[in-house]
PDB file of C-alpha atoms in Angstrom:
ATOM      1  CA  MET R   1     -81.275 179.443 -78.690  1.00  0.00           C
ATOM      2  CA  VAL R   2     -79.207 176.271 -78.640  1.00  0.00           C
ATOM      3  CA  LEU R   3     -79.863 175.712 -82.351  1.00  0.00           C
ATOM      4  CA  LEU R   4     -78.413 179.146 -83.131  1.00  0.00           C
ATOM      5  CA  ASN R   5     -75.070 178.025 -81.685  1.00  0.00           C
ATOM      6  CA  VAL R   6     -74.808 174.950 -83.919  1.00  0.00           C
ATOM      7  CA  THR R   7     -71.956 175.278 -86.426  1.00  0.00           C
ATOM      8  CA  THR R   8     -72.143 174.462 -90.126  1.00  0.00           C
ATOM      9  CA  HIS R   9     -70.394 171.142 -89.463  1.00  0.00           C
ATOM     10  CA  GLY R  10     -72.910 170.428 -86.717  1.00  0.00           C
ATOM     11  CA  TRP R  11     -75.831 171.002 -89.075  1.00  0.00           C
ATOM     12  CA  ALA R  12     -74.181 168.760 -91.674  1.00  0.00           C
ATOM     13  CA  VAL R  13     -73.781 165.940 -89.129  1.00  0.00           C
ATOM     14  CA  LEU R  14     -77.385 166.413 -87.979  1.00  0.00           C
ATOM     15  CA  ALA R  15     -78.599 166.229 -91.597  1.00  0.00           C
ATOM     16  CA  MET R  16     -76.626 162.999 -92.126  1.00  0.00           C
ATOM     17  CA  VAL R  17     -78.141 161.490 -88.960  1.00  0.00           C
ATOM     18  CA  VAL R  18     -81.666 162.327 -90.156  1.00  0.00           C
ATOM     19  CA  LEU R  19     -80.930 160.944 -93.642  1.00  0.00           C
ATOM     20  CA  ALA R  20     -79.445 157.762 -92.148  1.00  0.00           C
ATOM     21  CA  VAL R  21     -82.542 157.166 -89.988  1.00  0.00           C
ATOM     22  CA  LEU R  22     -84.943 157.814 -92.882  1.00  0.00           C
ATOM     23  CA  MET R  23     -83.002 155.442 -95.149  1.00  0.00           C
ATOM     24  CA  ALA R  24     -82.940 152.780 -92.420  1.00  0.00           C
ATOM     25  CA  VAL R  25     -86.712 152.975 -91.961  1.00  0.00           C
ATOM     26  CA  LYS R  26     -87.372 152.755 -95.712  1.00  0.00           C
ATOM     27  CA  ILE R  27     -84.914 149.879 -96.234  1.00  0.00           C
ATOM     28  CA  LEU R  28     -86.317 147.824 -93.344  1.00  0.00           C
ATOM     29  CA  LYS R  29     -89.922 148.400 -94.415  1.00  0.00           C
ATOM     30  CA  ARG R  30     -89.139 147.217 -97.936  1.00  0.00           C
ATOM     31  CA  THR R  31     -87.124 144.230 -96.657  1.00  0.00           C
ATOM     32  CA  SER R  32     -89.357 142.901 -93.878  1.00  0.00           C
ATOM     33  CA  GLY R  33     -92.461 145.075 -93.944  1.00  0.00           C
ATOM     34  CA  ARG R  34     -91.745 146.612 -90.527  1.00  0.00           C
ATOM     35  CA  ALA R  35     -89.056 148.707 -88.875  1.00  0.00           C
ATOM     36  CA  ALA R  36     -88.111 147.761 -85.314  1.00  0.00           C
ATOM     37  CA  ALA R  37     -86.063 150.098 -83.126  1.00  0.00           C
ATOM     38  CA  VAL R  38     -83.061 147.744 -82.951  1.00  0.00           C
ATOM     39  CA  GLY R  39     -83.006 147.276 -86.711  1.00  0.00           C
ATOM     40  CA  ILE R  40     -83.321 151.009 -87.333  1.00  0.00           C
ATOM     41  CA  SER R  41     -80.414 151.716 -84.988  1.00  0.00           C
ATOM     42  CA  TYR R  42     -78.185 149.100 -86.618  1.00  0.00           C
ATOM     43  CA  VAL R  43     -78.881 150.138 -90.223  1.00  0.00           C
ATOM     44  CA  SER R  44     -78.716 153.842 -89.325  1.00  0.00           C
ATOM     45  CA  ILE R  45     -75.217 153.420 -87.892  1.00  0.00           C
ATOM     46  CA  ILE R  46     -74.022 151.661 -91.067  1.00  0.00           C
ATOM     47  CA  VAL R  47     -75.502 154.352 -93.324  1.00  0.00           C
ATOM     48  CA  PHE R  48     -74.154 157.153 -91.113  1.00  0.00           C
ATOM     49  CA  VAL R  49     -70.619 155.708 -91.190  1.00  0.00           C
ATOM     50  CA  LEU R  50     -70.792 155.431 -94.992  1.00  0.00           C
ATOM     51  CA  LEU R  51     -71.977 159.047 -95.219  1.00  0.00           C
ATOM     52  CA  ILE R  52     -69.147 160.254 -92.967  1.00  0.00           C
ATOM     53  CA  CYS R  53     -66.535 158.308 -94.968  1.00  0.00           C
ATOM     54  CA  ALA R  54     -67.893 159.580 -98.289  1.00  0.00           C
ATOM     55  CA  THR R  55     -67.925 163.183 -97.049  1.00  0.00           C
ATOM     56  CA  THR R  56     -64.397 162.947 -95.643  1.00  0.00           C
ATOM     57  CA  LEU R  57     -62.948 161.353 -98.782  1.00  0.00           C
ATOM     58  CA  GLY R  58     -64.852 163.784-101.009  1.00  0.00           C
ATOM     59  CA  ASN R  59     -63.492 166.794 -99.119  1.00  0.00           C
ATOM     60  CA  MET R  60     -59.952 165.384 -99.264  1.00  0.00           C
ATOM     61  CA  LEU R  61     -60.143 164.760-103.011  1.00  0.00           C
ATOM     62  CA  ALA R  62     -61.719 168.156-103.699  1.00  0.00           C
ATOM     63  CA  GLY R  63     -59.079 169.903-101.587  1.00  0.00           C
ATOM     64  CA  PHE R  64     -56.227 168.125-103.368  1.00  0.00           C
ATOM     65  CA  ILE R  65     -57.617 168.861-106.838  1.00  0.00           C
ATOM     66  CA  TYR R  66     -58.159 172.515-105.894  1.00  0.00           C
ATOM     67  CA  ASN R  67     -54.630 172.865-104.493  1.00  0.00           C
ATOM     68  CA  VAL R  68     -52.976 171.137-107.452  1.00  0.00           C
ATOM     69  CA  THR R  69     -54.780 173.377-109.940  1.00  0.00           C
ATOM     70  CA  THR R  70     -54.510 176.706-108.083  1.00  0.00           C
ATOM     71  CA  LEU R  71     -51.447 176.754-105.804  1.00  0.00           C
ATOM     72  CA  PRO R  72     -48.146 178.183-107.085  1.00  0.00           C
ATOM     73  CA  LYS R  73     -45.618 175.347-107.533  1.00  0.00           C
ATOM     74  CA  TYR R  74     -42.049 175.369-106.203  1.00  0.00           C
ATOM     75  CA  GLU R  75     -39.041 173.051-106.278  1.00  0.00           C
ATOM     76  CA  ALA R  76     -38.259 172.577-102.571  1.00  0.00           C
ATOM     77  CA  ARG R  77     -35.179 170.988-101.006  1.00  0.00           C
ATOM     78  CA  VAL R  78     -35.410 168.698 -97.972  1.00  0.00           C
ATOM     79  CA  VAL R  79     -33.327 170.377 -95.249  1.00  0.00           C
ATOM     80  CA  ASP R  80     -34.457 168.441 -92.188  1.00  0.00           C
ATOM     81  CA  VAL R  81     -36.659 165.528 -91.129  1.00  0.00           C
ATOM     82  CA  ASN R  82     -39.208 165.393 -88.328  1.00  0.00           C
ATOM     83  CA  GLY R  83     -39.601 161.872 -86.875  1.00  0.00           C
ATOM     84  CA  ARG R  84     -42.283 160.598 -84.523  1.00  0.00           C
ATOM     85  CA  TRP R  85     -43.399 157.207 -83.257  1.00  0.00           C
ATOM     86  CA  ASP R  86     -46.747 155.945 -84.527  1.00  0.00           C
ATOM     87  CA  ARG R  87     -48.602 152.698 -85.241  1.00  0.00           C
ATOM     88  CA  ASP R  88     -48.492 151.015 -88.628  1.00  0.00           C
ATOM     89  CA  SER R  89     -51.363 149.128 -90.290  1.00  0.00           C
ATOM     90  CA  LYS R  90     -50.562 146.026 -88.186  1.00  0.00           C
ATOM     91  CA  GLY R  91     -50.535 147.911 -84.893  1.00  0.00           C
ATOM     92  CA  ARG R  92     -46.750 147.840 -84.515  1.00  0.00           C
ATOM     93  CA  ARG R  93     -44.774 150.873 -83.356  1.00  0.00           C
ATOM     94  CA  ALA R  94     -42.958 152.486 -86.259  1.00  0.00           C
ATOM     95  CA  MET R  95     -41.064 155.703 -86.875  1.00  0.00           C
ATOM     96  CA  ILE R  96     -42.931 158.062 -89.211  1.00  0.00           C
ATOM     97  CA  TYR R  97     -40.952 160.770 -91.013  1.00  0.00           C
ATOM     98  CA  THR R  98     -42.165 164.143 -92.263  1.00  0.00           C
ATOM     99  CA  PRO R  99     -39.809 166.140 -94.500  1.00  0.00           C
ATOM    100  CA  ILE R 100     -39.047 169.766 -93.694  1.00  0.00           C
ATOM    101  CA  VAL R 101     -38.359 171.670 -96.897  1.00  0.00           C
ATOM    102  CA  SER R 102     -36.923 175.021 -97.865  1.00  0.00           C
ATOM    103  CA  PHE R 103     -37.602 177.069-100.991  1.00  0.00           C
ATOM    104  CA  ARG R 104     -37.988 180.653-102.166  1.00  0.00           C
ATOM    105  CA  ASN R 105     -41.467 181.970-102.892  1.00  0.00           C
ATOM    106  CA  ALA R 106     -42.515 184.291-105.699  1.00  0.00           C
ATOM    107  CA  ASN R 107     -41.165 187.310-103.777  1.00  0.00           C
ATOM    108  CA  GLY R 108     -37.760 185.698-103.299  1.00  0.00           C
ATOM    109  CA  ALA R 109     -38.246 185.171 -99.566  1.00  0.00           C
ATOM    110  CA  GLU R 110     -37.026 181.883 -98.132  1.00  0.00           C
ATOM    111  CA  VAL R 111     -39.774 179.622 -96.782  1.00  0.00           C
ATOM    112  CA  ARG R 112     -39.083 176.708 -94.459  1.00  0.00           C
ATOM    113  CA  LEU R 113     -41.888 174.405 -93.325  1.00  0.00           C
ATOM    114  CA  LYS R 114     -43.131 170.804 -93.205  1.00  0.00           C
ATOM    115  CA  THR R 115     -44.969 169.078 -96.027  1.00  0.00           C
ATOM    116  CA  ASP R 116     -48.343 167.389 -95.631  1.00  0.00           C
ATOM    117  CA  MET R 117     -46.971 163.887 -96.353  1.00  0.00           C
ATOM    118  CA  ALA R 118     -45.476 161.453 -93.828  1.00  0.00           C
ATOM    119  CA  SER R 119     -44.188 157.915 -94.381  1.00  0.00           C
ATOM    120  CA  GLY R 120     -42.029 155.203 -92.885  1.00  0.00           C
ATOM    121  CA  ALA R 121     -39.250 155.888 -95.415  1.00  0.00           C
ATOM    122  CA  ARG R 122     -36.800 158.522 -94.193  1.00  0.00           C
ATOM    123  CA  PRO R 123     -36.357 161.290 -96.803  1.00  0.00           C
ATOM    124  CA  ASP R 124     -32.813 162.105 -97.871  1.00  0.00           C
ATOM    125  CA  ILE R 125     -31.420 165.502 -96.934  1.00  0.00           C
ATOM    126  CA  GLY R 126     -31.007 167.481-100.142  1.00  0.00           C
ATOM    127  CA  GLU R 127     -33.777 165.613-101.972  1.00  0.00           C
ATOM    128  CA  ILE R 128     -35.873 167.823-104.263  1.00  0.00           C
ATOM    129  CA  ILE R 129     -39.651 167.751-103.763  1.00  0.00           C
ATOM    130  CA  LYS R 130     -42.283 169.620-105.756  1.00  0.00           C
ATOM    131  CA  VAL R 131     -44.673 171.492-103.464  1.00  0.00           C
ATOM    132  CA  GLY R 132     -47.605 173.854-103.706  1.00  0.00           C
ATOM    133  CA  TYR R 133     -47.660 176.846-101.383  1.00  0.00           C
ATOM    134  CA  THR R 134     -49.320 180.186-100.814  1.00  0.00           C
ATOM    135  CA  PRO R 135     -48.616 182.602 -97.927  1.00  0.00           C
ATOM    136  CA  GLY R 136     -50.528 181.669 -94.788  1.00  0.00           C
ATOM    137  CA  MET R 137     -50.275 177.886 -95.216  1.00  0.00           C
ATOM    138  CA  GLU R 138     -48.843 176.046 -92.196  1.00  0.00           C
ATOM    139  CA  VAL R 139     -47.665 173.063 -94.281  1.00  0.00           C
ATOM    140  CA  ALA R 140     -46.682 172.781 -97.931  1.00  0.00           C
ATOM    141  CA  GLU R 141     -48.813 170.641-100.246  1.00  0.00           C
ATOM    142  CA  GLU R 142     -46.502 167.916-101.533  1.00  0.00           C
ATOM    143  CA  ILE R 143     -47.117 167.082-105.185  1.00  0.00           C
ATOM    144  CA  SER R 144     -45.536 163.717-105.932  1.00  0.00           C
ATOM    145  CA  LEU R 145     -46.295 160.330-107.438  1.00  0.00           C
ATOM    146  CA  SER R 146     -46.888 158.841-103.984  1.00  0.00           C
ATOM    147  CA  LYS R 147     -49.435 161.586-103.299  1.00  0.00           C
ATOM    148  CA  TYR R 148     -51.219 160.892-106.592  1.00  0.00           C
ATOM    149  CA  MET R 149     -51.314 157.184-105.749  1.00  0.00           C
ATOM    150  CA  LEU R 150     -52.736 157.939-102.304  1.00  0.00           C
ATOM    151  CA  ILE R 151     -55.404 160.153-103.830  1.00  0.00           C
ATOM    152  CA  GLY R 152     -56.114 157.492-106.468  1.00  0.00           C
ATOM    153  CA  GLY R 153     -56.700 154.916-103.735  1.00  0.00           C
ATOM    154  CA  ALA R 154     -58.989 157.351-101.931  1.00  0.00           C
ATOM    155  CA  GLY R 155     -60.875 157.899-105.189  1.00  0.00           C
ATOM    156  CA  VAL R 156     -61.437 154.155-105.605  1.00  0.00           C
ATOM    157  CA  MET R 157     -62.696 153.944-102.012  1.00  0.00           C
ATOM    158  CA  LEU R 158     -65.041 156.868-102.651  1.00  0.00           C
ATOM    159  CA  LEU R 159     -66.429 155.126-105.737  1.00  0.00           C
ATOM    160  CA  LEU R 160     -67.150 151.946-103.767  1.00  0.00           C
ATOM    161  CA  ILE R 161     -68.725 153.797-100.838  1.00  0.00           C
ATOM    162  CA  GLY R 162     -70.735 155.982-103.211  1.00  0.00           C
ATOM    163  CA  TYR R 163     -71.992 152.912-105.042  1.00  0.00           C
ATOM    164  CA  PHE R 164     -73.315 151.341-101.831  1.00  0.00           C
ATOM    165  CA  LEU R 165     -74.786 154.648-100.638  1.00  0.00           C
ATOM    166  CA  PHE R 166     -76.655 155.352-103.862  1.00  0.00           C
ATOM    167  CA  GLY R 167     -77.700 151.711-103.962  1.00  0.00           C
ATOM    168  CA  GLY R 168     -79.194 152.117-100.488  1.00  0.00           C
ATOM    169  CA  ILE R 169     -81.063 155.243-101.563  1.00  0.00           C
ATOM    170  CA  TYR R 170     -82.221 153.526-104.748  1.00  0.00           C
ATOM    171  CA  TYR R 171     -83.489 150.558-102.731  1.00  0.00           C
ATOM    172  CA  ALA R 172     -85.092 152.763-100.078  1.00  0.00           C
ATOM    173  CA  VAL R 173     -87.248 154.621-102.616  1.00  0.00           C
ATOM    174  CA  GLY R 174     -88.522 151.327-104.039  1.00  0.00           C
ATOM    175  CA  LYS R 175     -86.665 151.154-107.353  1.00  0.00           C
ATOM    176  CA  ASN R 176     -85.888 147.921-109.211  1.00  0.00           C
ATOM    177  CA  MET R 177     -82.296 146.954-108.385  1.00  0.00           C
ATOM    178  CA  SER R 178     -81.451 144.678-111.337  1.00  0.00           C
ATOM    179  CA  GLY R 179     -80.145 147.502-113.521  1.00  0.00           C
ATOM    180  CA  TYR R 180     -78.202 148.987-110.616  1.00  0.00           C
ATOM    181  CA  PHE R 181     -76.522 145.650-109.860  1.00  0.00           C
ATOM    182  CA  LEU R 182     -75.537 145.346-113.532  1.00  0.00           C
ATOM    183  CA  PHE R 183     -74.070 148.844-113.382  1.00  0.00           C
ATOM    184  CA  GLY R 184     -72.121 147.893-110.247  1.00  0.00           C
ATOM    185  CA  LYS R 185     -70.743 144.770-111.897  1.00  0.00           C
ATOM    186  CA  ASN R 186     -69.547 146.769-114.903  1.00  0.00           C
ATOM    187  CA  LEU R 187     -68.105 149.458-112.615  1.00  0.00           C
ATOM    188  CA  VAL R 188     -66.082 146.945-110.607  1.00  0.00           C
ATOM    189  CA  MET R 189     -64.977 144.737-113.490  1.00  0.00           C
ATOM    190  CA  GLY R 190     -64.431 147.471-116.062  1.00  0.00           C
ATOM    191  CA  PHE R 191     -62.960 150.265-113.952  1.00  0.00           C
ATOM    192  CA  ILE R 192     -62.134 149.563-110.305  1.00  0.00           C
ATOM    193  CA  MET R 193     -60.346 146.240-110.880  1.00  0.00           C
ATOM    194  CA  PRO R 194     -58.003 147.490-113.635  1.00  0.00           C
ATOM    195  CA  LEU R 195     -57.460 150.775-111.776  1.00  0.00           C
ATOM    196  CA  GLY R 196     -56.509 148.884-108.614  1.00  0.00           C
ATOM    197  CA  MET R 197     -54.077 146.732-110.586  1.00  0.00           C
ATOM    198  CA  LEU R 198     -52.543 149.849-112.124  1.00  0.00           C
ATOM    199  CA  LEU R 199     -52.146 151.480-108.702  1.00  0.00           C
ATOM    200  CA  LEU R 200     -50.358 148.406-107.326  1.00  0.00           C
ATOM    201  CA  LEU R 201     -48.186 148.170-110.420  1.00  0.00           C
ATOM    202  CA  GLY R 202     -47.392 151.874-110.199  1.00  0.00           C
ATOM    203  CA  GLY R 203     -46.441 151.619-106.521  1.00  0.00           C
ATOM    204  CA  MET R 204     -44.093 148.690-107.019  1.00  0.00           C
ATOM    205  CA  GLY R 205     -42.665 150.143-110.205  1.00  0.00           C
ATOM    206  CA  TYR R 206     -42.018 153.454-108.436  1.00  0.00           C
ATOM    207  CA  ALA R 207     -40.197 151.639-105.615  1.00  0.00           C
ATOM    208  CA  LEU R 208     -37.992 149.911-108.196  1.00  0.00           C
ATOM    209  CA  PHE R 209     -37.366 153.225-109.955  1.00  0.00           C
ATOM    210  CA  LEU R 210     -36.221 154.832-106.695  1.00  0.00           C
ATOM    211  CA  TYR R 211     -33.851 151.927-106.029  1.00  0.00           C
ATOM    212  CA  PHE R 212     -32.253 151.702-109.473  1.00  0.00           C
ATOM    213  CA  SER R 213     -32.018 155.494-109.830  1.00  0.00           C
ATOM    214  CA  GLY R 214     -30.027 155.642-106.595  1.00  0.00           C
ATOM    215  CA  GLN R 215     -32.629 157.615-104.642  1.00  0.00           C
ATOM    216  CA  LYS R 216     -33.303 154.705-102.248  1.00  0.00           C
ATOM    217  CA  PRO R 217     -30.080 152.649-102.285  1.00  0.00           C
ATOM    218  CA  ASP R 218     -30.757 151.217 -98.814  1.00  0.00           C
ATOM    219  CA  MET R 219     -33.815 149.273 -99.998  1.00  0.00           C
ATOM    220  CA  PRO R 220     -33.405 145.584 -98.928  1.00  0.00           C
ATOM    221  CA  MET R 221     -32.624 143.169-101.757  1.00  0.00           C
ATOM    222  CA  TRP R 222     -35.554 140.920-100.808  1.00  0.00           C
ATOM    223  CA  ALA R 223     -37.883 143.908-101.234  1.00  0.00           C
ATOM    224  CA  VAL R 224     -36.386 144.643-104.654  1.00  0.00           C
ATOM    225  CA  VAL R 225     -36.914 141.014-105.720  1.00  0.00           C
ATOM    226  CA  VAL R 226     -40.500 140.950-104.401  1.00  0.00           C
ATOM    227  CA  CYS R 227     -41.376 144.255-106.110  1.00  0.00           C
ATOM    228  CA  GLY R 228     -39.789 143.096-109.360  1.00  0.00           C
ATOM    229  CA  PHE R 229     -41.563 139.736-109.310  1.00  0.00           C
ATOM    230  CA  PHE R 230     -45.013 141.151-108.597  1.00  0.00           C
ATOM    231  CA  SER R 231     -44.496 144.023-111.047  1.00  0.00           C
ATOM    232  CA  VAL R 232     -43.980 141.492-113.850  1.00  0.00           C
ATOM    233  CA  ILE R 233     -46.972 139.419-112.672  1.00  0.00           C
ATOM    234  CA  LEU R 234     -49.217 142.487-112.406  1.00  0.00           C
ATOM    235  CA  PHE R 235     -48.112 143.816-115.799  1.00  0.00           C
ATOM    236  CA  PHE R 236     -49.028 140.648-117.696  1.00  0.00           C
ATOM    237  CA  SER R 237     -52.129 140.110-115.535  1.00  0.00           C
ATOM    238  CA  PHE R 238     -53.351 143.610-116.390  1.00  0.00           C
ATOM    239  CA  ILE R 239     -52.808 143.076-120.113  1.00  0.00           C
ATOM    240  CA  GLY R 240     -54.533 139.678-119.979  1.00  0.00           C
ATOM    241  CA  TYR R 241     -57.424 141.041-117.918  1.00  0.00           C
ATOM    242  CA  VAL R 242     -58.048 143.992-120.239  1.00  0.00           C
ATOM    243  CA  ARG R 243     -57.861 141.818-123.358  1.00  0.00           C
ATOM    244  CA  SER R 244     -60.190 139.221-121.818  1.00  0.00           C
ATOM    245  CA  TYR R 245     -62.680 141.841-120.609  1.00  0.00           C
ATOM    246  CA  LEU R 246     -62.734 143.717-123.902  1.00  0.00           C
ATOM    247  CA  PHE R 247     -63.037 140.457-125.880  1.00  0.00           C
ATOM    248  CA  THR R 248     -65.961 139.325-123.701  1.00  0.00           C
ATOM    249  CA  ARG R 249     -67.701 142.698-124.114  1.00  0.00           C
ATOM    250  CA  TRP R 250     -67.109 142.686-127.882  1.00  0.00           C
ATOM    251  CA  GLU R 251     -68.424 139.128-128.167  1.00  0.00           C
ATOM    252  CA  SER R 252     -71.581 139.956-126.186  1.00  0.00           C
ATOM    253  CA  VAL R 253     -72.233 143.020-128.373  1.00  0.00           C
ATOM    254  CA  ASN R 254     -71.918 140.919-131.541  1.00  0.00           C
ATOM    255  CA  LEU R 255     -74.280 138.277-130.135  1.00  0.00           C
ATOM    256  CA  ASN R 256     -76.857 140.937-129.265  1.00  0.00           C
ATOM    257  CA  GLN R 257     -76.683 142.264-132.803  1.00  0.00           C
TER     258      GLN R 257
END
């Protein structure tokens, strides 16, 4: 009777635990010829964490893509700001701001609610934000460049985690890994590296755009200089990297012919 009360999420977690244990046993048997309890526990935890991260990122990406393609879009105006204390990436206390926006829906009724994005930069009252919304939503889906960059970073993380997960499965079932390692090298060098450089360049370029367009006039001058310097470095580095990578690939193809 207990099993009947398990939710769908519970069954999914249970399936991931079973898969993690099976993969751990197979990996250890191929590596050392035996699978001890301590080793199984350690490898199972690593695989389980990767599965949880991949599932979470996958759901987030799928939800964003679905909302962007299906939700009605509105031009919303920031009318208030909700601030709360939180911890930044370095563990320091920082004020995090969530914009509260107002707009009129398809029926002409005024809607006022928070967006799903929060940051350390205080939004300006009166600022226009594009949002997606349908009746019944508790927060509006913010559709902005910063959101696309966040989703892009999550997509890169999902690619890396997926690569290691599928590599583990590939290894566990006894496949030859040389081709998979070559695929991973090409994936990192030909896609993830240039995409990461573009994301960094886009973030710094967007910060400069906000400053020079007057949307963020309070940005410190040292931050403007740093963003400008690294934007130039990243721009020429990206061009040089792509040219070098494509030239190397073209040269190897000609040699093989």
